[in-house]
Short mmCIF file of C-alpha atoms in Angstrom, two decimals:
data_model
loop_
_atom_site.label_atom_id
_atom_site.label_comp_id
_atom_site.label_asym_id
_atom_site.label_seq_id
_atom_site.Cartn_x
_atom_site.Cartn_y
_atom_site.Cartn_z
CA MET C 1 11.99 -34.01 65.52
CA THR C 2 15.69 -34.81 65.83
CA PRO C 3 18.39 -32.61 64.26
CA GLU C 4 19.21 -35.19 61.61
CA GLN C 5 15.53 -35.56 60.73
CA LYS C 6 15.22 -31.78 60.42
CA ALA C 7 18.30 -31.70 58.20
CA ALA C 8 17.02 -34.51 55.99
CA LEU C 9 13.57 -32.93 55.76
CA GLU C 10 15.06 -29.53 54.91
CA ALA C 11 17.20 -31.12 52.19
CA ALA C 12 14.14 -32.86 50.74
CA LYS C 13 12.18 -29.60 50.93
CA THR C 14 14.96 -27.72 49.13
CA LYS C 15 15.11 -30.39 46.44
CA MET C 16 11.33 -30.18 46.01
CA ARG C 17 11.41 -26.38 45.83
CA ASP C 18 14.23 -26.40 43.26
CA ALA C 19 12.42 -28.98 41.13
CA LEU C 20 9.19 -26.98 41.17
CA GLN C 21 11.10 -23.77 40.40
CA ALA C 22 12.72 -25.48 37.42
CA VAL C 23 9.27 -26.13 35.98
CA VAL C 24 8.26 -22.52 36.58
CA ASP C 25 11.49 -21.19 35.01
CA ALA C 26 11.32 -23.42 31.95
CA PRO C 27 11.83 -21.32 28.77
CA ASP C 28 8.90 -20.67 26.47
CA ASP C 29 10.45 -22.80 23.73
CA VAL C 30 10.98 -25.83 25.98
CA THR C 31 10.08 -29.09 24.27
CA THR C 32 7.20 -31.19 25.51
CA GLU C 33 9.61 -34.01 26.40
CA ASP C 34 11.88 -31.74 28.43
CA LEU C 35 8.93 -30.18 30.24
CA GLU C 36 7.53 -33.60 31.07
CA ALA C 37 10.92 -34.63 32.45
CA LEU C 38 11.03 -31.51 34.65
CA GLU C 39 7.49 -32.15 35.86
CA ALA C 40 8.34 -35.79 36.61
CA GLU C 41 11.31 -34.71 38.73
CA ALA C 42 9.13 -32.18 40.56
CA THR C 43 6.48 -34.82 41.23
CA GLU C 44 9.09 -37.28 42.48
CA ALA C 45 10.72 -34.68 44.75
CA THR C 46 7.33 -33.66 46.15
CA GLU C 47 6.39 -37.27 46.88
CA ASP C 48 9.76 -37.87 48.56
CA PHE C 49 9.26 -34.81 50.78
CA GLU C 50 5.70 -35.73 51.72
CA ARG C 51 6.65 -39.34 52.45
CA MET C 52 9.58 -38.26 54.64
CA GLN C 53 7.49 -35.64 56.47
CA SER C 54 4.73 -38.16 57.14
CA GLY C 55 7.22 -40.74 58.44
CA PHE C 56 8.88 -38.26 60.81
CA GLU C 57 5.50 -37.11 62.13
CA ARG C 58 4.48 -40.71 62.89
CA ARG C 59 7.75 -41.33 64.70
CA ALA C 60 7.39 -38.11 66.68
CA SER C 61 3.91 -39.19 67.75
CA ALA C 62 5.28 -42.58 68.86
CA ALA C 63 8.13 -40.87 70.74
CA GLN C 64 5.63 -38.65 72.58
CA ALA C 65 3.56 -41.67 73.54
CA LEU C 66 6.69 -43.35 74.87
CA ALA C 67 7.68 -40.22 76.79
CA ASP C 68 4.27 -40.14 78.48
CA LEU C 69 4.87 -43.54 80.10
CA PRO C 70 5.56 -43.53 83.85
CA ASP C 71 9.22 -43.84 84.83
CA ALA C 72 8.57 -46.56 87.39
CA PRO C 73 9.27 -50.08 86.14
CA SER C 74 6.04 -51.42 87.60
CA PHE C 75 2.95 -51.72 85.45
CA PRO C 76 0.55 -48.75 85.31
CA GLU C 77 -2.28 -48.62 87.76
CA VAL C 78 -5.55 -50.00 86.40
CA ARG C 79 -8.28 -47.40 86.48
CA ALA C 80 -11.96 -47.64 85.82
CA GLN C 81 -13.14 -46.51 82.42
CA ALA C 82 -16.59 -45.85 81.09
CA PRO C 83 -17.76 -48.69 78.87
CA VAL C 84 -17.65 -48.23 75.12
CA HIS C 85 -21.02 -48.83 73.54
CA GLN C 86 -21.19 -51.28 70.69
CA GLY C 87 -20.66 -49.62 67.32
CA GLU C 88 -19.23 -46.43 68.87
CA ILE C 89 -15.87 -45.44 67.37
CA ARG C 90 -13.94 -42.43 68.63
CA VAL C 91 -10.61 -41.50 67.06
CA GLY C 92 -8.40 -38.44 67.00
CA GLN C 93 -7.94 -37.20 70.58
CA GLU C 94 -9.69 -40.20 72.14
CA PRO C 95 -7.41 -42.95 73.51
CA LEU C 96 -7.07 -45.99 71.30
CA THR C 97 -8.63 -49.25 72.42
CA TYR C 98 -5.20 -50.82 72.87
CA GLY C 99 -3.22 -47.63 73.32
CA ARG C 100 -0.53 -47.04 75.92
CA THR C 101 -2.55 -44.56 77.96
CA VAL C 102 -3.51 -45.44 81.52
CA GLY C 103 -7.15 -45.52 80.52
CA SER C 104 -6.61 -48.47 78.21
CA SER C 105 -3.83 -50.26 80.08
CA GLU C 106 -6.16 -52.88 81.52
CA ARG C 107 -6.80 -54.28 78.05
CA SER C 108 -4.51 -56.86 76.53
CA PHE C 109 -4.53 -57.25 72.77
CA LEU C 110 -3.29 -60.85 72.94
CA GLN C 111 -5.63 -61.81 75.77
CA ASP C 112 -8.61 -60.41 73.88
CA MET C 113 -7.65 -62.41 70.77
CA ILE C 114 -7.88 -65.57 72.85
CA LYS C 115 -11.04 -64.51 74.71
CA ALA C 116 -12.84 -63.70 71.45
CA SER C 117 -12.28 -67.24 70.17
CA PRO C 118 -11.34 -69.30 73.23
CA PRO C 119 -10.00 -72.85 73.24
CA GLY C 120 -11.83 -75.84 74.68
CA GLY C 121 -15.26 -74.97 73.35
CA ARG C 122 -15.73 -72.09 75.78
CA ALA C 123 -18.16 -69.32 74.87
CA PRO C 124 -16.59 -66.30 73.16
CA ASP C 125 -16.18 -63.15 75.22
CA GLN C 126 -18.44 -60.63 73.46
CA ALA C 127 -16.76 -57.61 75.06
CA ALA C 128 -13.34 -58.78 73.84
CA ALA C 129 -14.70 -59.34 70.32
CA GLU C 130 -16.19 -55.83 70.31
CA ARG C 131 -12.89 -54.32 71.41
CA LEU C 132 -11.06 -56.13 68.60
CA MET C 133 -13.59 -54.92 66.04
CA ARG C 134 -13.24 -51.39 67.37
CA HIS C 135 -9.47 -51.73 67.11
CA ALA C 136 -9.78 -52.87 63.49
CA HIS C 137 -11.74 -49.72 62.64
CA GLU C 138 -9.20 -47.56 64.47
CA MET C 139 -6.34 -49.04 62.48
CA ASN C 140 -8.17 -48.20 59.25
CA VAL C 141 -8.66 -44.58 60.34
CA GLU C 142 -5.56 -43.85 62.40
CA ARG C 143 -3.03 -45.71 60.27
CA ARG C 144 -3.53 -44.84 56.62
CA ASP C 145 -1.01 -47.40 55.37
CA SER C 146 -2.69 -50.29 57.23
CA THR C 147 -5.93 -50.50 55.33
CA THR C 148 -6.34 -54.26 55.62
CA THR C 149 -7.07 -55.84 58.96
CA ASP C 150 -8.21 -59.36 58.01
CA THR C 151 -10.65 -59.95 60.84
CA THR C 152 -11.90 -63.31 59.54
CA SER C 153 -12.94 -65.25 62.64
CA LEU C 154 -10.85 -62.71 64.58
CA GLY C 155 -7.93 -65.04 63.92
CA GLU C 156 -5.49 -62.45 62.60
CA MET C 157 -5.26 -58.73 63.21
CA VAL C 158 -3.05 -55.72 62.60
CA PRO C 159 -1.36 -55.17 65.99
CA PRO C 160 -1.84 -51.94 67.97
CA MET C 161 0.25 -49.02 66.75
CA TRP C 162 2.14 -48.62 70.02
CA MET C 163 3.43 -52.18 69.69
CA VAL C 164 4.68 -51.52 66.18
CA ASP C 165 6.19 -48.18 67.18
CA ARG C 166 7.93 -49.76 70.14
CA PHE C 167 9.76 -52.28 67.99
CA ALA C 168 12.78 -49.99 67.67
CA ALA C 169 13.20 -50.04 71.46
CA ILE C 170 14.48 -53.63 71.33
CA ALA C 171 18.30 -53.87 71.38
CA ARG C 172 18.58 -55.09 67.82
CA ALA C 173 19.45 -53.33 64.56
CA GLY C 174 16.36 -51.86 62.92
CA ARG C 175 15.44 -50.86 59.36
CA PRO C 176 16.59 -47.28 58.70
CA LEU C 177 17.42 -47.90 55.03
CA ALA C 178 14.08 -49.57 54.31
CA ASN C 179 12.33 -46.64 55.99
CA ALA C 180 14.41 -44.16 53.98
CA ILE C 181 13.49 -45.89 50.72
CA GLY C 182 9.83 -45.81 51.76
CA SER C 183 7.23 -48.39 50.87
CA ALA C 184 3.94 -48.38 49.02
CA PRO C 185 0.97 -50.56 50.01
CA LEU C 186 1.25 -54.01 48.47
CA PRO C 187 -1.55 -54.43 45.88
CA ALA C 188 -4.09 -57.04 46.93
CA GLY C 189 -3.95 -60.39 45.16
CA THR C 190 -0.46 -59.76 43.76
CA GLU C 191 2.24 -62.42 43.74
CA ASN C 192 4.60 -61.00 41.16
CA ILE C 193 5.19 -57.36 40.13
CA ILE C 194 6.74 -57.04 36.67
CA ILE C 195 7.89 -53.85 34.95
CA PRO C 196 8.98 -54.15 31.27
CA LYS C 197 12.33 -52.60 30.38
CA VAL C 198 13.04 -50.63 27.20
CA THR C 199 16.13 -52.03 25.46
CA THR C 200 15.99 -49.94 22.29
CA GLY C 201 14.81 -46.35 22.45
CA GLY C 202 13.53 -44.03 19.76
CA SER C 203 15.62 -41.92 17.40
CA VAL C 204 15.91 -38.16 16.97
CA HIS C 205 18.36 -36.47 14.56
CA PHE C 206 18.76 -33.54 12.16
CA GLN C 207 16.61 -33.70 9.05
CA THR C 208 19.14 -33.78 6.21
CA SER C 209 17.03 -31.44 4.07
CA GLN C 210 13.43 -30.38 3.58
CA ASN C 211 10.97 -33.03 2.45
CA THR C 212 13.34 -35.86 3.35
CA ALA C 213 12.73 -38.66 5.79
CA ILE C 214 13.29 -37.91 9.47
CA ALA C 215 14.92 -40.21 11.99
CA GLU C 216 12.72 -43.10 13.07
CA GLN C 217 13.22 -46.00 15.46
CA ASP C 218 10.49 -47.96 17.18
CA MET C 219 10.94 -48.55 20.88
CA VAL C 220 11.69 -52.16 21.80
CA THR C 221 11.20 -53.80 25.18
CA GLY C 222 13.18 -56.82 26.29
CA GLY C 223 13.57 -58.24 29.77
CA THR C 224 11.80 -57.05 32.87
CA ALA C 225 12.37 -55.72 36.35
CA GLN C 226 10.64 -58.14 38.65
CA ALA C 227 9.64 -58.21 42.31
CA VAL C 228 8.23 -61.43 43.72
CA VAL C 229 6.04 -61.11 46.79
CA LYS C 230 7.72 -62.74 49.79
CA THR C 231 6.50 -63.63 53.27
CA ILE C 232 8.54 -62.65 56.34
CA ALA C 233 7.23 -64.43 59.42
CA GLY C 234 8.14 -65.62 62.90
CA GLN C 235 6.48 -67.28 65.84
CA ILE C 236 6.87 -67.88 69.57
CA ASP C 237 5.33 -70.75 71.53
CA THR C 238 4.37 -70.02 75.12
CA SER C 239 2.04 -71.35 77.77
CA LEU C 240 -1.62 -70.41 77.76
CA GLN C 241 -1.18 -69.37 81.37
CA SER C 242 1.43 -66.77 80.41
CA ILE C 243 -1.18 -65.08 78.23
CA GLU C 244 -4.25 -65.46 80.43
CA TRP C 245 -2.69 -64.79 83.85
CA ALA C 246 0.49 -62.76 83.33
CA ALA C 247 0.59 -59.02 83.90
CA ILE C 248 -0.91 -57.26 80.90
CA GLY C 249 2.14 -55.09 80.27
CA MET C 250 4.32 -58.20 80.07
CA VAL C 251 1.95 -59.97 77.69
CA ASP C 252 1.65 -57.17 75.16
CA GLY C 253 5.06 -55.61 75.79
CA PHE C 254 7.22 -58.69 75.29
CA PHE C 255 6.04 -61.25 72.75
CA LEU C 256 5.04 -59.07 69.81
CA PRO C 257 7.82 -56.48 70.15
CA GLU C 258 10.38 -59.30 70.18
CA LEU C 259 8.97 -60.87 67.02
CA ALA C 260 8.66 -57.52 65.30
CA SER C 261 12.17 -56.45 66.18
CA LEU C 262 13.43 -59.62 64.52
CA HIS C 263 11.14 -58.87 61.56
CA ALA C 264 12.59 -55.36 61.16
CA ASN C 265 16.14 -56.72 61.39
CA ILE C 266 15.74 -59.39 58.70
CA PHE C 267 13.81 -56.91 56.54
CA GLU C 268 16.72 -54.45 56.59
CA THR C 269 19.31 -57.17 56.08
CA SER C 270 17.38 -58.42 53.06
CA VAL C 271 17.04 -54.97 51.48
CA GLY C 272 20.82 -54.65 51.64
CA ALA C 273 22.31 -58.05 51.00
CA ALA C 274 19.72 -60.80 50.39
CA ASN C 275 20.71 -63.02 47.47
CA ASN C 276 17.40 -64.33 46.14
CA THR C 277 17.75 -67.68 47.93
CA ASN C 278 15.85 -69.37 50.75
CA GLY C 279 12.71 -67.42 49.95
CA ALA C 280 14.34 -63.97 50.18
CA TRP C 281 14.38 -61.11 47.69
CA GLN C 282 17.33 -60.01 45.63
CA GLY C 283 18.93 -57.28 47.71
CA ILE C 284 20.78 -54.17 46.58
CA LEU C 285 24.30 -55.59 46.78
CA GLY C 286 23.53 -58.61 44.64
CA THR C 287 21.59 -56.79 41.93
CA SER C 288 23.04 -57.35 38.49
CA GLY C 289 24.28 -54.39 36.45
CA THR C 290 25.02 -51.97 39.29
CA GLN C 291 28.07 -49.69 39.32
CA SER C 292 31.10 -51.16 41.10
CA ILE C 293 33.84 -48.91 42.48
CA ALA C 294 36.98 -50.78 43.51
CA TYR C 295 38.67 -49.39 46.63
CA ALA C 296 41.93 -51.25 47.27
CA ALA C 297 44.12 -49.68 49.94
CA ALA C 298 46.51 -51.22 52.43
CA SER C 299 46.45 -48.01 54.48
CA PRO C 300 43.09 -46.36 53.72
CA THR C 301 42.45 -42.74 54.60
CA ALA C 302 39.39 -40.55 54.83
CA GLY C 303 40.63 -38.65 51.80
CA SER C 304 40.94 -41.76 49.63
CA LEU C 305 37.40 -42.83 50.53
CA TYR C 306 36.19 -39.30 49.80
CA SER C 307 37.41 -39.57 46.19
CA LYS C 308 35.70 -42.96 45.79
CA VAL C 309 32.40 -41.45 46.93
CA ALA C 310 32.78 -38.78 44.24
CA ASP C 311 33.44 -41.50 41.66
CA ALA C 312 30.36 -43.38 42.87
CA TRP C 313 27.93 -40.52 42.35
CA GLN C 314 29.47 -39.35 39.08
CA GLN C 315 28.91 -42.85 37.69
CA ILE C 316 25.24 -42.51 38.62
CA ASP C 317 25.19 -39.08 36.97
CA THR C 318 26.59 -40.51 33.73
CA GLY C 319 24.83 -43.88 33.84
CA ARG C 320 21.38 -42.98 35.18
CA PHE C 321 21.48 -39.28 34.13
CA LEU C 322 19.80 -38.29 37.39
CA PRO C 323 21.50 -37.49 40.71
CA ALA C 324 22.20 -39.78 43.64
CA ASP C 325 20.28 -38.89 46.80
CA ILE C 326 21.83 -40.93 49.64
CA ILE C 327 25.03 -42.48 50.98
CA VAL C 328 24.64 -45.60 53.12
CA MET C 329 27.42 -46.97 55.29
CA HIS C 330 27.98 -49.16 58.33
CA PRO C 331 28.29 -47.33 61.69
CA ARG C 332 31.94 -48.40 61.97
CA ARG C 333 32.77 -46.70 58.64
CA TRP C 334 31.13 -43.43 59.70
CA ALA C 335 32.96 -43.65 63.04
CA ALA C 336 36.25 -44.08 61.16
CA LEU C 337 35.53 -40.90 59.20
CA VAL C 338 34.61 -39.03 62.38
CA ALA C 339 37.88 -40.20 63.96
CA ALA C 340 40.01 -39.07 60.99
CA SER C 341 42.10 -35.91 61.27
CA ASP C 342 44.48 -33.88 59.13
CA THR C 343 48.25 -33.61 59.62
CA THR C 344 47.76 -31.04 62.37
CA GLY C 345 45.28 -33.20 64.30
CA ARG C 346 42.16 -31.31 63.30
CA PRO C 347 39.11 -33.57 62.75
CA LEU C 348 37.81 -33.93 59.19
CA VAL C 349 34.20 -34.55 60.24
CA VAL C 350 32.78 -32.09 62.76
CA PRO C 351 29.31 -31.32 64.15
CA TYR C 352 27.52 -28.87 61.89
CA ALA C 353 27.49 -25.30 63.21
CA SER C 354 25.30 -22.40 62.14
CA HIS C 355 28.24 -20.77 60.34
CA GLY C 356 29.14 -24.00 58.59
CA PRO C 357 32.29 -26.12 59.02
CA MET C 358 35.48 -25.24 57.14
CA ASN C 359 38.01 -27.55 55.46
CA THR C 360 36.06 -30.69 56.31
CA ILE C 361 35.02 -33.68 54.21
CA ALA C 362 31.65 -34.11 55.92
CA ASP C 363 29.53 -32.73 58.73
CA GLN C 364 27.85 -34.58 61.56
CA SER C 365 24.31 -33.57 62.44
CA SER C 366 23.39 -36.44 64.76
CA PHE C 367 24.86 -39.04 67.08
CA ALA C 368 22.10 -41.55 66.30
CA SER C 369 23.14 -45.20 66.22
CA GLU C 370 21.12 -45.71 63.04
CA GLY C 371 19.53 -43.46 60.45
CA TYR C 372 20.61 -40.09 59.06
CA VAL C 373 23.73 -38.76 60.78
CA GLY C 374 25.19 -36.08 58.53
CA GLU C 375 26.13 -35.03 55.03
CA MET C 376 29.00 -35.75 52.67
CA GLN C 377 29.54 -34.11 49.29
CA GLY C 378 26.04 -32.68 49.52
CA LEU C 379 24.41 -36.09 50.03
CA PRO C 380 22.76 -37.22 53.29
CA VAL C 381 24.61 -40.03 55.04
CA LEU C 382 22.59 -42.86 56.59
CA LYS C 383 23.99 -45.49 58.97
CA SER C 384 22.62 -49.03 58.89
CA SER C 385 24.04 -51.96 60.84
CA ALA C 386 21.81 -54.56 59.21
CA ALA C 387 21.81 -53.51 55.54
CA ILE C 388 25.61 -53.21 55.23
CA PRO C 389 27.59 -56.44 55.77
CA THR C 390 30.97 -56.48 57.49
CA ASN C 391 32.16 -59.74 55.92
CA ASP C 392 32.41 -58.62 52.30
CA GLY C 393 35.34 -59.54 50.07
CA ALA C 394 37.88 -62.35 49.99
CA GLY C 395 39.17 -61.46 53.45
CA THR C 396 35.59 -61.39 54.81
CA THR C 397 36.38 -58.32 56.91
CA ASN C 398 35.26 -55.54 54.57
CA ASP C 399 32.13 -53.46 54.74
CA VAL C 400 30.53 -51.64 51.79
CA VAL C 401 29.59 -48.04 51.10
CA LEU C 402 26.51 -47.52 48.93
CA VAL C 403 25.83 -44.38 46.94
CA MET C 404 22.38 -44.56 45.42
CA ARG C 405 19.39 -42.90 43.95
CA LYS C 406 16.92 -44.45 46.39
CA ALA C 407 14.01 -42.91 44.49
CA ASP C 408 14.63 -45.58 41.82
CA LEU C 409 14.22 -48.46 44.27
CA LEU C 410 10.70 -49.77 44.79
CA LEU C 411 9.41 -51.44 47.95
CA TRP C 412 5.91 -52.70 48.67
CA GLU C 413 4.60 -53.91 52.03
CA SER C 414 1.39 -55.22 53.49
CA PRO C 415 0.51 -54.29 57.09
CA ILE C 416 2.11 -56.48 59.74
CA ARG C 417 -0.37 -59.10 60.96
CA THR C 418 -0.52 -61.20 64.09
CA ARG C 419 -2.20 -64.47 64.98
CA VAL C 420 -2.71 -66.40 68.21
CA LEU C 421 -3.19 -70.14 67.66
CA TYR C 422 -3.93 -72.66 70.39
CA GLU C 423 -5.28 -75.80 68.69
CA VAL C 424 -1.89 -77.00 67.41
CA LEU C 425 -0.42 -77.04 70.93
CA SER C 426 -3.60 -77.63 72.92
CA GLY C 427 -2.28 -80.90 74.39
CA ALA C 428 0.21 -78.92 76.46
CA LEU C 429 -2.00 -75.89 77.15
CA SER C 430 0.32 -73.85 74.93
CA VAL C 431 -0.35 -71.14 72.37
CA ARG C 432 1.56 -70.05 69.28
CA ILE C 433 1.96 -66.31 68.61
CA GLN C 434 2.78 -65.47 65.00
CA LEU C 435 3.76 -62.22 63.29
CA TYR C 436 4.11 -61.84 59.53
CA ASN C 437 3.63 -59.65 56.50
CA TYR C 438 4.01 -59.74 52.73
CA SER C 439 6.46 -57.59 50.81
CA ALA C 440 8.20 -57.17 47.47
CA PHE C 441 11.42 -55.31 46.64
CA MET C 442 12.73 -54.16 43.26
CA ALA C 443 16.29 -52.87 43.01
CA ASP C 444 16.92 -53.68 39.34
CA ARG C 445 14.57 -51.20 37.67
CA TYR C 446 17.55 -48.89 37.12
CA PRO C 447 20.70 -50.76 38.20
CA LYS C 448 22.87 -47.80 37.21
CA ALA C 449 21.24 -45.85 40.04
CA ILE C 450 23.30 -47.92 42.52
CA SER C 451 27.05 -47.59 43.10
CA ALA C 452 28.77 -49.95 45.54
CA ILE C 453 32.24 -49.08 46.87
CA ARG C 454 34.00 -52.32 47.82
CA GLY C 455 37.50 -53.48 48.56
CA THR C 456 40.32 -53.73 51.09
CA GLY C 457 40.08 -50.03 51.77
CA LEU C 458 36.93 -50.85 53.73
CA ALA C 459 38.49 -53.50 55.99
CA THR C 460 37.91 -53.35 59.74
CA PRO C 461 39.02 -49.84 60.78
CA SER C 462 41.42 -49.12 63.61
CA PHE C 463 40.81 -46.33 66.09
#
């Protein structure tokens, strides 16, 4: 686990512990409503901690698998392996059917998809079909959030975990903000998720005197928060020969990771700045009713941005009545803060030490290109190249700093699916490789949980 992951996990753990302690320390005369609010915060903090811990553990497992690969650029040696009997499924310590271990390196996921349902009327390869079925069971057991594998005619499958985990290795911005928000499984058969909004709440007041009417107001709903299920998809056309005859590592290590890296990039971009057009969601920056903090400065400084961040979270405190839990900025903005110094040349953002930094505006816990990198005003700072635009404002050179309560944002995803199609391009002996999934995003459930700092003070920084 990286230092920034440890710091983020420790912060989430502390938040969970404090929330649980608040329930324990509640006074005997606490009202039912107040106790329920405390319990809701404790439940939310616990779920955030467990989701973050689970995500870090999965990434650590993927990192270990990547570290176990041989350093040589050539493909691993193919070794004999005992046959797997039909119906036998071994998980846990056993290598996956399409894992990255040497024992399974002679199997190609894409090649098996073609062999199991070959073009030209050829007989299906029974061994390939059995391996795909075994893989489907493994994905159900090994990957708890991929419970649907859609094996109808073996035409579409959830790809092997190592392919999904390797997506971040492509030189393209990933989806750190989407991962930080966390996603729930997309409910089956759902095209539109609607949550009613309360526009008029109840009423509580002093009773003027005994035996007189007490305050009364029925709750009224009006309007909704809505998330429409969208499809994010891509495809690559290639020759049948490149699948059937190319080296296995090239087949499985090139096509799907490329598509999925593009998928992750557009996913993150959409979470941040999609504008509900061309089939996309409504992203965070375009959500109506959010807090807007103007930051106009011809000569911006780290100190002036620092005060805007404080304004951003206090507006969430007073508008949402619950605390912000994350700051999101573009890597260039974080770099500008790291480069800032006081009048004596001392840096204002320094790596965190065991004794704690002094007289700083933030601390840096990681040099990661994306993801959690430090803390500012008690809030974790996350860098995202894709979610934060750098062409905001009239001058189209500004970026944006988001201060949010990410726990109020809702994201649903289906497992990523893949298909290999050959009929449509059969006249040229070509195949079409597709990757897609379904998702829905809701940022307008509590718009006041989002503060966006925008303006000329966030123009392209100079170093």
